[in-house]
Short mmCIF file of C-alpha atoms in Angstrom, two decimals:
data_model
loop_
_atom_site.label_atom_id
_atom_site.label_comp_id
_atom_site.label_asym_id
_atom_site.label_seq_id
_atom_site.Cartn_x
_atom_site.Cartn_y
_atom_site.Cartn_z
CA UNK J 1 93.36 46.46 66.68
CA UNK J 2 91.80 49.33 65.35
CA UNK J 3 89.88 47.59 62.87
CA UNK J 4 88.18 45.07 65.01
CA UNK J 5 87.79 47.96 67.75
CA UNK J 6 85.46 50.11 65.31
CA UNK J 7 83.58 46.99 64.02
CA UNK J 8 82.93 46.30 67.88
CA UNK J 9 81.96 49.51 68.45
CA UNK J 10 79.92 50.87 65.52
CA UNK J 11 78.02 47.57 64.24
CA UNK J 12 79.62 48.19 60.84
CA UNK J 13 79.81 45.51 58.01
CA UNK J 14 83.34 46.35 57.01
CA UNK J 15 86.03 48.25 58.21
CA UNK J 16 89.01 49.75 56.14
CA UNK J 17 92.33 51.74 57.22
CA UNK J 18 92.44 55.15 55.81
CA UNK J 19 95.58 55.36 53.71
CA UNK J 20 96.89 59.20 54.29
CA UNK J 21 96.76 61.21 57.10
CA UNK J 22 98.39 63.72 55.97
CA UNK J 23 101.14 63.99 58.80
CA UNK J 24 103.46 61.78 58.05
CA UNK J 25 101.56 58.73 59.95
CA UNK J 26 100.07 55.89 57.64
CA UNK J 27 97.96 55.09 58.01
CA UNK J 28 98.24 56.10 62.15
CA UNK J 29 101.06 58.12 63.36
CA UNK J 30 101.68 59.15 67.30
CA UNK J 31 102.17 62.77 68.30
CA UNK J 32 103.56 63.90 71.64
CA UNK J 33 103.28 66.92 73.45
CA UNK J 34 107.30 66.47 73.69
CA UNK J 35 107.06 68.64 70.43
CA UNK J 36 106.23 71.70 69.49
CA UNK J 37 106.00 71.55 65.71
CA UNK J 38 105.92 68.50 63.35
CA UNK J 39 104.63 65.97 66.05
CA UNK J 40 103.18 67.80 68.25
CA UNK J 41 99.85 68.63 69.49
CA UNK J 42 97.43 70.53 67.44
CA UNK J 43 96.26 73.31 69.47
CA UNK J 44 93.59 74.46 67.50
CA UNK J 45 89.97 73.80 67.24
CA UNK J 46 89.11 71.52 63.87
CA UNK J 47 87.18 68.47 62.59
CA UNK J 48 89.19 66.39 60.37
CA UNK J 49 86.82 66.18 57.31
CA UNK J 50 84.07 68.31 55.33
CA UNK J 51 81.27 67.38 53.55
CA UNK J 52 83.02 67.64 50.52
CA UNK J 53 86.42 65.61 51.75
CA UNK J 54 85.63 62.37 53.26
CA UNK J 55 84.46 61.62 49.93
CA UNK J 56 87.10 62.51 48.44
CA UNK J 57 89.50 60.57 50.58
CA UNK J 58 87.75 57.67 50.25
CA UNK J 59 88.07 57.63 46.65
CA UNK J 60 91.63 58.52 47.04
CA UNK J 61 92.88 55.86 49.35
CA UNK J 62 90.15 52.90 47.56
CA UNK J 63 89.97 53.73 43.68
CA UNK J 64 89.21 50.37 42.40
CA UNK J 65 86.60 50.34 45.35
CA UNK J 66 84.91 53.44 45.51
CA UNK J 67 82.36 53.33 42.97
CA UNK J 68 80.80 50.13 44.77
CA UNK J 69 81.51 52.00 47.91
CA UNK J 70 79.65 54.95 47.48
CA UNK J 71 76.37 53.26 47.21
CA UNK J 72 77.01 52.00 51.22
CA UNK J 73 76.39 54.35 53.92
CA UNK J 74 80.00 55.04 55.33
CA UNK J 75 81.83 56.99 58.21
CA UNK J 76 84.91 57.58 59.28
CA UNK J 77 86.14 57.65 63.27
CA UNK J 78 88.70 58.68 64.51
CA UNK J 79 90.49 56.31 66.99
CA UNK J 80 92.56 58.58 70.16
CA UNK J 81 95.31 55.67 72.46
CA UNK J 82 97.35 57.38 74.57
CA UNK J 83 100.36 55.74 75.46
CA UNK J 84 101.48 57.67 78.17
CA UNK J 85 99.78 58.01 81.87
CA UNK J 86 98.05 60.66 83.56
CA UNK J 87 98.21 62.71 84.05
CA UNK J 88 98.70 65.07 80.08
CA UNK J 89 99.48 68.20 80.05
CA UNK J 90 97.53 68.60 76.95
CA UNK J 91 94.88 66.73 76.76
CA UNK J 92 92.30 66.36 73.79
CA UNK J 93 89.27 68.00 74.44
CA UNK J 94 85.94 67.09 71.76
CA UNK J 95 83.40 69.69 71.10
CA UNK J 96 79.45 68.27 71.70
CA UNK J 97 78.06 68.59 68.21
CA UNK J 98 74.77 69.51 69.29
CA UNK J 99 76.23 72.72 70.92
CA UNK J 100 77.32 73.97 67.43
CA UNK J 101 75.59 75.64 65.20
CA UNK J 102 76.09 75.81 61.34
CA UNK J 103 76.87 79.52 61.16
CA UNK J 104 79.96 78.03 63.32
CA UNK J 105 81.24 75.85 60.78
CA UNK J 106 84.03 77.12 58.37
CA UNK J 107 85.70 75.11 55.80
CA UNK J 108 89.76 75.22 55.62
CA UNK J 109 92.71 74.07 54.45
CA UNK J 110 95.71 72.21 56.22
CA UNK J 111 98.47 72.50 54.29
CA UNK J 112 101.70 70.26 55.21
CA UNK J 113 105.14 70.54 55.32
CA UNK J 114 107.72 69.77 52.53
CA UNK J 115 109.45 67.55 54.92
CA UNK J 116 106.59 65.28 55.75
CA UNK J 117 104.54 65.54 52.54
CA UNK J 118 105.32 67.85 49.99
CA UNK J 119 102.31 69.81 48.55
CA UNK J 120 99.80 67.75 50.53
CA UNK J 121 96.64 69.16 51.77
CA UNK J 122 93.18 68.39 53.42
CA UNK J 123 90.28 70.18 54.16
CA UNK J 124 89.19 70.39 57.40
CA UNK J 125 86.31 71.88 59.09
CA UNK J 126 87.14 75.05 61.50
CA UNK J 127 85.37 76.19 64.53
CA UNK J 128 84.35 79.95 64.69
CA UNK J 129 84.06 80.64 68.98
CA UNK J 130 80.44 80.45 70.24
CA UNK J 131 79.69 80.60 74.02
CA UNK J 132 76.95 78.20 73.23
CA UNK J 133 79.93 75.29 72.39
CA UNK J 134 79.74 72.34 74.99
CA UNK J 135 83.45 71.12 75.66
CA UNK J 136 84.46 68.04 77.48
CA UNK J 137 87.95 66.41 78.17
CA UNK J 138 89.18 63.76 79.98
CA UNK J 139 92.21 64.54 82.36
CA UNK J 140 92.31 60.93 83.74
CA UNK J 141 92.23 59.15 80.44
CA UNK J 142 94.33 55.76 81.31
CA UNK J 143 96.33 53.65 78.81
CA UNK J 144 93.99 50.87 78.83
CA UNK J 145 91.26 53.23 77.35
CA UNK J 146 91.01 54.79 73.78
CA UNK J 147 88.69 57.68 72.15
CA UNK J 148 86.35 56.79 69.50
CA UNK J 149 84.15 59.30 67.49
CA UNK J 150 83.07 60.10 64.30
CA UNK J 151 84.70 62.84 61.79
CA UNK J 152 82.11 61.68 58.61
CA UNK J 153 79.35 60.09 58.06
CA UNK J 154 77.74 60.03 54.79
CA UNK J 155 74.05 60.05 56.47
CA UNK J 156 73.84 63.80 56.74
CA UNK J 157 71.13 63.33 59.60
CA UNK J 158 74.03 61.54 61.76
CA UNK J 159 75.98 64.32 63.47
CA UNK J 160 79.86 63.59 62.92
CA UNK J 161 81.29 67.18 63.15
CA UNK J 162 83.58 67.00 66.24
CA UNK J 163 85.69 69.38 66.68
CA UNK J 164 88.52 69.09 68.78
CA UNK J 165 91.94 70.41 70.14
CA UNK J 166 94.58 70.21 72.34
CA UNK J 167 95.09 72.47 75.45
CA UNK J 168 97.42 73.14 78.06
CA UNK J 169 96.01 72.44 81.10
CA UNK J 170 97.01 74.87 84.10
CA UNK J 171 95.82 72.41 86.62
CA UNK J 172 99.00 70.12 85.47
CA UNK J 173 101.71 71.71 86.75
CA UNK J 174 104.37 68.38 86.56
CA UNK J 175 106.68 69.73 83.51
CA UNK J 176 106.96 65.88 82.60
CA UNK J 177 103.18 65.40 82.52
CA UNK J 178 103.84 65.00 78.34
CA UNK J 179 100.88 63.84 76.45
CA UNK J 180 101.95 60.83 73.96
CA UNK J 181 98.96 59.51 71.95
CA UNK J 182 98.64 56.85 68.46
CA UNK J 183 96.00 58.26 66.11
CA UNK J 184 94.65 57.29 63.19
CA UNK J 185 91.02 57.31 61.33
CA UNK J 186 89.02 54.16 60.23
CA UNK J 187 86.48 53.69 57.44
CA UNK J 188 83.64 51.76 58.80
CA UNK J 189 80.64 50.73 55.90
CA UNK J 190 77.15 49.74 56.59
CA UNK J 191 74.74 47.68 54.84
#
């Protein structure tokens, strides 16, 4: 479903799982707000890929590929299905790229746990705070909806940093308001 949903959505020639996601879902794995560690929501700001590592993950998950795959402009989007109704107690919120500025942008590592990977890591873009950052959320998201945007893009004049998080939202004050979402990423290849 994924697949066809991001060639609907993005125009792309081809479309391709992504292999690792470094939490223990492959290649999409579901996290609920029912947990506070492992499987939980990620309550900080990040994007899920650099510059340097989409690349890199492409090669990683297509090695007999890549070569011919490089020479195709390719992104990768993230794909947000929450299985449980509204309303979440801690819902995603995505940052505007426009609103951030490249003195905002900080490369990092996520490192993950022996039990669900040992020794794996990514890099990840961090968010340093700016007032200037646009936010937007949706506390009504339904279960016949899903979030689509972009965490790469090999056009560098196509903005695909996104930042994003998890919040607690004090307007939800139902303690079984639990947020349950399936997440993944998707390669999608143009041209």
């Amino acid at each position: 479903e994924a697949l066809a949903l991001i060639k609907n959505v993005t125009g792309a020639a081809d479309v391709a799982l992504t292999q690792n996601n470094g939490r223990g879902g492959y290649p999409f794995g579901k996290r609920s707000s029912k947990f506070d560690e492992a499987g939980g929501p990620l309550g900080f700001c990040h994007n899920d890929f650099t510059a340097g590592s989409g690349p890199r993950h492409l090669a990683a998950d297509y090695p007999d590929r890549a070569d011919a795959l490089f020479k195709k402009r390719f992104a990768i989007y993230n794909v947000w299905h929450l299985i449980s109704h509204p309303p979440q107690s801690h819902p995603l919120a995505l940052c505007e790229p426009s609103s951030i500025a490249i003195s905002d942008i900080v490369a990092g590592e996520a490192h993950f746990g022996p039990e669900e990977n040992p020794g794996y890591f990514g890099e990840n873009t961090m968010l340093r705070y700016n007032p200037a950052h646009r936010w937007h959320y949706y506390p009504d998201l339904r279960t016949d909806q899903t979030l689509v945007w972009c965490g790469y893009d090999s056009d560098p004049s196509r903005p695909s940093i996104v930042p994003h998080s998890s919040f607690r939202d004090p307007n939800v004050r139902d303690p079984n308001a639990e947020r349950t979402v399936v997440h993944g990423t998707v390669y999608a290849f143009f041209g």
